[in-house]
Amino acid sequence: MNLFEYTLDTSRQGFYNITGQVREAAASSGVADGFAVVYCPHTTAGITINENADPDVARDLQVGLDKAFPRRPEFLHGEGNSHAHLKASAVGSSATVIIDGGKLLLGTWQGIFFCEFDPPRGRKYYVKIIGS
Ligand code: ZN
């Protein structure tokens, strides 16, 4: 109950803003006080909360992750996407947001992002709304 599933077709690496979908899930749940858990069931994608006001921030996060986790010839994984697995583990596969008075308790500059590290893919993510 109060579990929402969303699909996302990714064409590029990067951060996809899903704040609106999470707000929609929280609103349709009827939960006034509780939590929204946003969860990504993939191993080369993740969920994060970061700045939503300046789109350069999401771009810079991607640039930083590319620098921190480049493709390396010593990687063994046969699929050839270990750099994407590393980024997914660094970012994490879920985020939790407090719901207060029926609204997500996000900071002024914050947004919730689905992070794609191995495009193109047909992705999904879940939002679970829990009343406290
Ligand atoms: Zn892989």
Coordinates of N, CA, C and O and ligand atoms in Angstrom, one line a residue:
M1 N 0.8 -1.2 0.0 CA 0.0 0.0 0.0 C 0.9 1.2 0.0 O 1.9 1.3 0.6
N2 N 0.4 2.2 -0.7 CA 1.2 3.5 -0.9 C 2.5 3.2 -1.5 O 3.5 3.9 -1.1
L3 N 2.6 2.2 -2.4 CA 3.8 2.0 -3.1 C 3.6 2.4 -4.6 O 2.6 1.9 -5.2
F4 N 4.4 3.3 -5.1 CA 4.2 3.9 -6.4 C 5.4 3.5 -7.2 O 6.6 3.6 -6.8
E5 N 5.1 3.0 -8.5 CA 6.2 2.6 -9.4 C 6.2 3.6 -10.6 O 5.2 3.9 -11.1
Y6 N 7.4 4.0 -10.9 CA 7.5 4.9 -12.1 C 8.5 4.3 -13.1 O 9.5 3.6 -12.6
T7 N 8.4 4.6 -14.3 CA 9.3 4.2 -15.3 C 10.0 5.4 -15.9 O 9.5 6.5 -15.9
L8 N 11.2 5.2 -16.4 CA 12.0 6.3 -17.0 C 12.9 5.7 -18.1 O 13.7 4.7 -17.8
D9 N 12.8 6.2 -19.3 CA 13.7 5.8 -20.4 C 14.8 6.8 -20.5 O 14.6 7.9 -20.8
T10 N 16.0 6.3 -20.2 CA 17.1 7.2 -20.2 C 17.9 7.2 -21.5 O 18.1 6.1 -22.0
S11 N 18.2 8.4 -22.0 CA 18.9 8.5 -23.3 C 20.4 8.9 -23.0 O 21.2 8.8 -23.9
R12 N 20.6 9.5 -21.9 CA 21.9 10.1 -21.6 C 22.3 9.8 -20.2 O 21.5 9.5 -19.3
Q13 N 23.7 9.8 -19.9 CA 24.1 9.8 -18.5 C 23.7 11.1 -17.8 O 23.7 12.1 -18.5
G14 N 23.4 11.0 -16.6 CA 23.2 12.2 -15.8 C 22.0 12.1 -14.9 O 21.6 11.0 -14.5
F15 N 21.6 13.3 -14.4 CA 20.6 13.4 -13.3 C 19.3 13.8 -13.8 O 19.1 14.9 -14.5
Y16 N 18.3 13.0 -13.6 CA 16.9 13.2 -14.0 C 16.1 13.7 -12.8 O 16.0 12.9 -11.8
N17 N 15.5 14.9 -12.9 CA 14.7 15.4 -11.8 C 13.4 14.7 -11.6 O 12.6 14.7 -12.5
I18 N 13.2 14.0 -10.5 CA 12.0 13.2 -10.2 C 11.2 13.8 -9.0 O 10.3 13.2 -8.5
T19 N 11.6 15.0 -8.7 CA 10.9 15.7 -7.5 C 9.4 15.7 -7.7 O 8.7 15.4 -6.7
G20 N 8.9 16.1 -8.8 CA 7.5 16.2 -9.1 C 6.8 14.9 -8.9 O 5.7 14.8 -8.3
Q21 N 7.4 13.8 -9.3 CA 6.7 12.5 -9.1 C 6.7 12.1 -7.7 O 5.7 11.5 -7.2
V22 N 7.7 12.4 -6.9 CA 7.7 12.1 -5.5 C 6.7 12.9 -4.7 O 5.9 12.4 -3.9
R23 N 6.5 14.2 -5.1 CA 5.5 15.1 -4.5 C 4.1 14.5 -4.9 O 3.2 14.5 -4.0
E24 N 3.9 14.1 -6.1 CA 2.7 13.5 -6.5 C 2.3 12.2 -5.7 O 1.2 12.1 -5.3
A25 N 3.3 11.4 -5.5 CA 3.1 10.2 -4.7 C 2.7 10.5 -3.3 O 1.8 9.9 -2.7
A26 N 3.4 11.5 -2.7 CA 3.1 11.9 -1.3 C 1.7 12.5 -1.3 O 0.9 12.1 -0.3
A27 N 1.3 13.3 -2.2 CA 0.0 13.9 -2.2 C -1.1 12.9 -2.4 O -2.1 12.9 -1.7
S28 N -0.9 11.9 -3.3 CA -2.0 11.0 -3.5 C -2.1 9.9 -2.4 O -3.1 9.2 -2.4
S29 N -1.1 9.8 -1.6 CA -1.1 8.8 -0.5 C -2.1 9.3 0.6 O -2.6 8.5 1.4
G30 N -2.2 10.6 0.7 CA -3.0 11.1 1.8 C -2.3 11.2 3.2 O -2.9 11.6 4.2
V31 N -1.0 10.8 3.2 CA -0.2 10.8 4.4 C 0.2 12.2 4.7 O 0.8 12.9 3.9
A32 N -0.1 12.8 5.9 CA 0.2 14.1 6.3 C 1.6 14.2 6.9 O 2.3 15.2 6.8
D33 N 1.9 13.2 7.7 CA 3.2 13.2 8.4 C 3.8 11.8 8.3 O 3.2 10.8 8.7
G34 N 5.0 11.8 7.8 CA 5.7 10.5 7.6 C 6.9 10.6 6.8 O 7.7 11.6 6.9
F35 N 7.1 9.6 5.9 CA 8.3 9.6 5.1 C 8.0 9.2 3.7 O 7.1 8.4 3.5
A36 N 8.8 9.7 2.8 CA 8.8 9.1 1.4 C 10.2 8.5 1.2 O 11.2 9.1 1.4
V37 N 10.2 7.2 0.9 CA 11.4 6.5 0.5 C 11.4 6.3 -1.0 O 10.5 5.8 -1.6
V38 N 12.5 6.9 -1.6 CA 12.6 6.8 -3.1 C 13.7 5.7 -3.3 O 14.9 5.9 -2.8
Y39 N 13.4 4.7 -4.1 CA 14.3 3.6 -4.2 C 14.5 3.2 -5.7 O 13.6 3.1 -6.5
C40 N 15.8 3.0 -6.0 CA 16.1 2.6 -7.4 C 16.6 1.1 -7.4 O 17.6 0.8 -6.7
P41 N 16.0 0.2 -8.1 CA 16.3 -1.2 -8.1 C 17.3 -1.6 -9.1 O 17.3 -2.8 -9.6
H42 N 18.3 -0.8 -9.4 CA 19.3 -1.0 -10.5 C 20.7 -0.9 -9.9 O 20.9 -0.2 -8.9
T43 N 21.6 -1.5 -10.6 CA 23.0 -1.6 -10.1 C 23.9 -0.6 -10.8 O 25.1 -0.4 -10.4
T44 N 23.4 0.1 -11.8 CA 24.2 1.1 -12.5 C 23.5 2.5 -12.6 O 23.6 3.3 -13.5
A45 N 22.6 2.7 -11.6 CA 21.8 3.9 -11.4 C 21.6 4.1 -10.0 O 21.8 3.2 -9.2
G46 N 21.2 5.3 -9.6 CA 21.0 5.6 -8.2 C 20.1 6.8 -8.0 O 19.5 7.3 -8.9
I47 N 19.9 7.1 -6.7 CA 19.0 8.2 -6.3 C 19.9 9.2 -5.4 O 20.6 8.7 -4.5
T48 N 19.7 10.5 -5.7 CA 20.4 11.4 -4.8 C 19.5 12.7 -4.6 O 18.6 13.0 -5.4
I49 N 19.8 13.4 -3.6 CA 19.2 14.8 -3.4 C 20.3 15.8 -3.5 O 21.3 15.6 -2.8
N50 N 20.1 16.8 -4.3 CA 21.1 17.8 -4.4 C 20.4 19.1 -5.0 O 19.2 19.1 -5.1
E51 N 21.2 20.0 -5.4 CA 20.7 21.3 -5.9 C 19.9 21.2 -7.1 O 20.3 20.6 -8.1
N52 N 18.7 21.9 -7.1 CA 17.8 21.9 -8.2 C 17.7 23.2 -8.9 O 17.1 23.3 -9.9
A53 N 18.3 24.3 -8.3 CA 18.1 25.6 -8.8 C 19.0 25.9 -10.0 O 18.5 26.4 -11.0
D54 N 20.2 25.5 -9.9 CA 21.2 25.8 -10.9 C 21.5 24.5 -11.6 O 22.2 23.6 -11.0
P55 N 21.1 24.3 -12.9 CA 21.3 23.0 -13.5 C 22.8 22.7 -13.7 O 23.2 21.5 -13.9
D56 N 23.7 23.7 -13.6 CA 25.1 23.4 -13.7 C 25.6 22.5 -12.6 O 26.6 21.8 -12.7
V57 N 24.9 22.5 -11.4 CA 25.4 21.7 -10.3 C 25.3 20.2 -10.7 O 26.2 19.5 -10.5
A58 N 24.1 19.8 -11.2 CA 24.0 18.4 -11.6 C 25.0 18.0 -12.7 O 25.6 16.9 -12.6
R59 N 25.2 18.9 -13.6 CA 26.3 18.7 -14.6 C 27.6 18.5 -14.0 O 28.4 17.6 -14.3
D60 N 28.0 19.4 -13.0 CA 29.3 19.3 -12.3 C 29.4 18.1 -11.5 O 30.5 17.5 -11.4
L61 N 28.3 17.6 -10.9 CA 28.3 16.4 -10.1 C 28.7 15.2 -11.1 O 29.5 14.4 -10.7
Q62 N 28.1 15.3 -12.3 CA 28.4 14.2 -13.2 C 29.9 14.3 -13.7 O 30.6 13.2 -13.7
V63 N 30.4 15.5 -13.9 CA 31.8 15.7 -14.3 C 32.7 15.1 -13.1 O 33.7 14.4 -13.4
G64 N 32.4 15.5 -11.9 CA 33.1 15.0 -10.8 C 33.1 13.5 -10.6 O 34.2 12.9 -10.4
L65 N 31.9 12.9 -10.8 CA 31.9 11.4 -10.7 C 32.7 10.8 -11.9 O 33.3 9.7 -11.7
D66 N 32.6 11.4 -13.1 CA 33.4 10.8 -14.2 C 34.9 10.8 -13.9 O 35.6 9.9 -14.2
K67 N 35.3 11.9 -13.2 CA 36.8 12.1 -12.9 C 37.1 11.1 -11.8 O 38.2 10.5 -11.8
A68 N 36.2 10.9 -10.8 CA 36.5 10.1 -9.6 C 36.5 8.6 -10.0 O 37.2 7.8 -9.4
F69 N 35.6 8.2 -11.0 CA 35.4 6.8 -11.3 C 35.5 6.6 -12.8 O 34.5 6.3 -13.5
P70 N 36.7 6.8 -13.4 CA 36.8 6.5 -14.8 C 36.8 5.0 -15.2 O 36.9 4.2 -14.3
R71 N 36.7 4.7 -16.5 CA 36.9 3.4 -16.9 C 38.3 3.0 -16.7 O 39.2 3.8 -16.9
R72 N 38.6 1.8 -16.2 CA 40.0 1.4 -15.9 C 40.3 0.0 -16.6 O 39.4 -0.9 -16.5
P73 N 41.4 -0.1 -17.2 CA 41.7 -1.4 -17.9 C 41.8 -2.6 -17.0 O 41.6 -3.7 -17.4
E74 N 42.1 -2.3 -15.7 CA 42.2 -3.4 -14.7 C 40.9 -3.9 -14.2 O 40.9 -5.0 -13.5
F75 N 39.8 -3.3 -14.6 CA 38.5 -3.8 -14.2 C 38.3 -5.2 -14.9 O 38.6 -5.3 -16.0
L76 N 37.7 -6.1 -14.1 CA 37.5 -7.5 -14.6 C 36.0 -7.7 -15.2 O 35.9 -8.6 -16.0
H77 N 35.1 -7.0 -14.6 CA 33.7 -7.3 -14.9 C 33.4 -7.3 -16.5 O 33.7 -6.3 -17.1
G78 N 32.9 -8.4 -17.0 CA 32.8 -8.6 -18.4 C 31.9 -7.7 -19.2 O 32.0 -7.5 -20.4
E79 N 30.9 -7.1 -18.5 CA 30.0 -6.2 -19.1 C 30.6 -4.9 -19.5 O 30.1 -4.1 -20.3
G80 N 31.8 -4.6 -18.9 CA 32.5 -3.4 -19.2 C 32.0 -2.1 -18.6 O 32.3 -1.0 -19.1
N81 N 31.1 -2.2 -17.6 CA 30.5 -1.0 -17.1 C 30.8 -0.9 -15.6 O 30.0 -0.3 -14.8
S82 N 32.0 -1.3 -15.1 CA 32.3 -1.2 -13.7 C 32.3 0.2 -13.2 O 32.0 0.5 -12.1
H83 N 32.7 1.2 -14.1 CA 32.7 2.6 -13.7 C 31.3 3.0 -13.3 O 31.1 3.8 -12.3
A84 N 30.3 2.5 -14.0 CA 28.9 2.8 -13.7 C 28.5 2.2 -12.4 O 27.7 2.8 -11.6
H85 N 28.9 0.9 -12.1 CA 28.6 0.3 -10.8 C 29.2 1.1 -9.7 O 28.6 1.2 -8.6
L86 N 30.5 1.6 -9.9 CA 31.1 2.3 -8.8 C 30.3 3.6 -8.5 O 30.1 4.0 -7.4
K87 N 29.9 4.3 -9.6 CA 29.2 5.5 -9.4 C 27.9 5.3 -8.6 O 27.5 6.0 -7.7
A88 N 27.2 4.2 -9.0 CA 25.9 3.8 -8.4 C 26.1 3.5 -6.9 O 25.3 4.0 -6.1
S89 N 27.2 2.8 -6.5 CA 27.4 2.6 -5.1 C 27.8 3.9 -4.4 O 27.4 4.1 -3.2
A90 N 28.6 4.8 -5.0 CA 28.9 6.0 -4.4 C 27.7 6.9 -4.1 O 27.6 7.5 -3.0
V91 N 26.8 6.9 -5.1 CA 25.6 7.8 -4.9 C 24.6 7.1 -4.0 O 23.9 7.8 -3.2
G92 N 24.5 5.8 -4.0 CA 23.5 5.1 -3.2 C 22.2 4.9 -4.0 O 21.9 5.5 -5.0
S93 N 21.4 3.9 -3.5 CA 20.2 3.5 -4.3 C 18.9 4.0 -3.7 O 17.8 3.7 -4.2
S94 N 19.0 4.9 -2.7 CA 17.7 5.4 -2.1 C 17.9 6.7 -1.5 O 19.1 7.1 -1.1
A95 N 16.8 7.4 -1.2 CA 16.8 8.6 -0.4 C 15.5 8.7 0.3 O 14.5 8.1 -0.1
T96 N 15.6 9.2 1.5 CA 14.4 9.3 2.4 C 14.1 10.8 2.6 O 15.0 11.6 2.9
V97 N 12.9 11.2 2.4 CA 12.5 12.6 2.7 C 11.3 12.6 3.7 O 10.4 11.8 3.6
I98 N 11.4 13.5 4.6 CA 10.3 13.7 5.6 C 9.1 14.4 5.0 O 9.3 15.3 4.2
I99 N 7.9 13.9 5.3 CA 6.7 14.5 4.9 C 6.1 15.2 6.1 O 5.9 14.5 7.2
D100 N 5.9 16.5 6.0 CA 5.4 17.3 7.2 C 4.2 18.1 6.7 O 4.4 18.9 5.7
G101 N 3.1 17.9 7.3 CA 1.9 18.7 6.9 C 1.5 18.4 5.4 O 1.0 19.3 4.7
G102 N 1.8 17.2 5.0 CA 1.4 16.8 3.6 C 2.4 17.2 2.6 O 2.1 17.0 1.4
K103 N 3.5 17.8 3.0 CA 4.5 18.3 2.0 C 5.8 17.7 2.2 O 6.2 17.4 3.4
L104 N 6.6 17.5 1.2 CA 8.0 17.0 1.3 C 8.8 18.1 2.0 O 8.7 19.3 1.6
L105 N 9.5 17.7 3.0 CA 10.4 18.7 3.7 C 11.7 18.8 3.1 O 12.8 18.5 3.6
L106 N 11.7 19.4 1.8 CA 12.9 19.6 1.1 C 13.4 21.0 1.3 O 12.6 21.9 1.5
G107 N 14.7 21.2 1.3 CA 15.2 22.6 1.4 C 14.9 23.4 0.1 O 14.6 22.8 -0.9
T108 N 15.0 24.7 0.2 CA 14.7 25.6 -0.9 C 15.3 25.2 -2.2 O 14.7 25.2 -3.3
W109 N 16.6 24.8 -2.1 CA 17.4 24.5 -3.3 C 17.4 23.0 -3.7 O 18.1 22.7 -4.7
Q110 N 16.8 22.2 -2.9 CA 16.9 20.8 -3.1 C 16.0 20.2 -4.1 O 14.8 20.6 -4.2
G111 N 16.4 19.2 -4.9 CA 15.6 18.4 -5.7 C 16.0 16.9 -5.6 O 17.1 16.6 -5.0
I112 N 15.1 16.0 -6.0 CA 15.4 14.6 -5.9 C 15.7 14.1 -7.4 O 15.0 14.4 -8.3
F113 N 16.8 13.4 -7.5 CA 17.3 13.0 -8.8 C 17.5 11.5 -9.0 O 18.0 10.9 -8.1
F114 N 17.0 11.0 -10.1 CA 17.4 9.7 -10.6 C 18.7 9.8 -11.3 O 18.8 10.6 -12.3
C115 N 19.7 9.1 -11.0 CA 21.1 9.2 -11.6 C 21.3 8.0 -12.5 O 21.4 6.9 -12.0
E116 N 21.5 8.3 -13.8 CA 21.7 7.3 -14.8 C 23.2 7.3 -15.1 O 23.8 8.3 -15.5
F117 N 23.9 6.1 -14.9 CA 25.3 6.0 -15.2 C 25.6 5.1 -16.3 O 26.8 4.9 -16.7
D118 N 24.6 4.4 -16.9 CA 24.9 3.5 -18.0 C 23.8 3.5 -19.0 O 23.1 2.4 -19.2
P119 N 23.6 4.6 -19.7 CA 22.5 4.7 -20.7 C 22.8 4.0 -22.0 O 24.0 3.8 -22.2
P120 N 21.8 3.9 -22.8 CA 20.4 4.1 -22.6 C 19.8 2.8 -21.9 O 20.2 1.7 -22.2
R121 N 18.8 3.1 -21.1 CA 18.2 2.0 -20.4 C 16.7 2.3 -20.1 O 16.3 3.5 -20.0
G122 N 15.9 1.2 -20.0 CA 14.6 1.4 -19.5 C 14.6 1.1 -18.0 O 15.0 0.1 -17.6
R123 N 14.4 2.2 -17.3 CA 14.5 2.1 -15.8 C 13.2 2.2 -15.1 O 12.2 2.6 -15.6
K124 N 13.2 1.8 -13.8 CA 12.1 2.1 -13.0 C 12.6 2.5 -11.6 O 13.8 2.2 -11.2
Y125 N 11.7 3.1 -10.8 CA 12.0 3.5 -9.5 C 10.7 3.4 -8.7 O 9.7 3.5 -9.2
Y126 N 10.9 3.3 -7.4 CA 9.7 3.2 -6.5 C 9.7 4.3 -5.5 O 10.8 4.8 -5.0
V127 N 8.5 4.7 -5.1 CA 8.3 5.7 -4.0 C 7.4 5.0 -3.0 O 6.3 4.6 -3.4
K128 N 7.8 4.8 -1.8 CA 7.0 4.2 -0.8 C 6.7 5.3 0.2 O 7.6 6.0 0.8
I129 N 5.4 5.5 0.5 CA 5.0 6.6 1.5 C 4.6 5.9 2.8 O 3.7 5.0 2.7
I130 N 5.2 6.3 3.8 CA 5.0 5.7 5.1 C 4.5 6.7 6.1 O 5.1 7.8 6.3
G131 N 3.3 6.5 6.7 CA 2.8 7.4 7.7 C 3.4 7.2 9.1 O 3.7 6.0 9.4
S132 N 3.6 8.2 9.8 CA 4.2 8.0 11.2 C 3.2 8.1 12.3 O 2.1 8.7 12.0
Ligands
ZN1 ZN 27.7 -4.5 -15.1

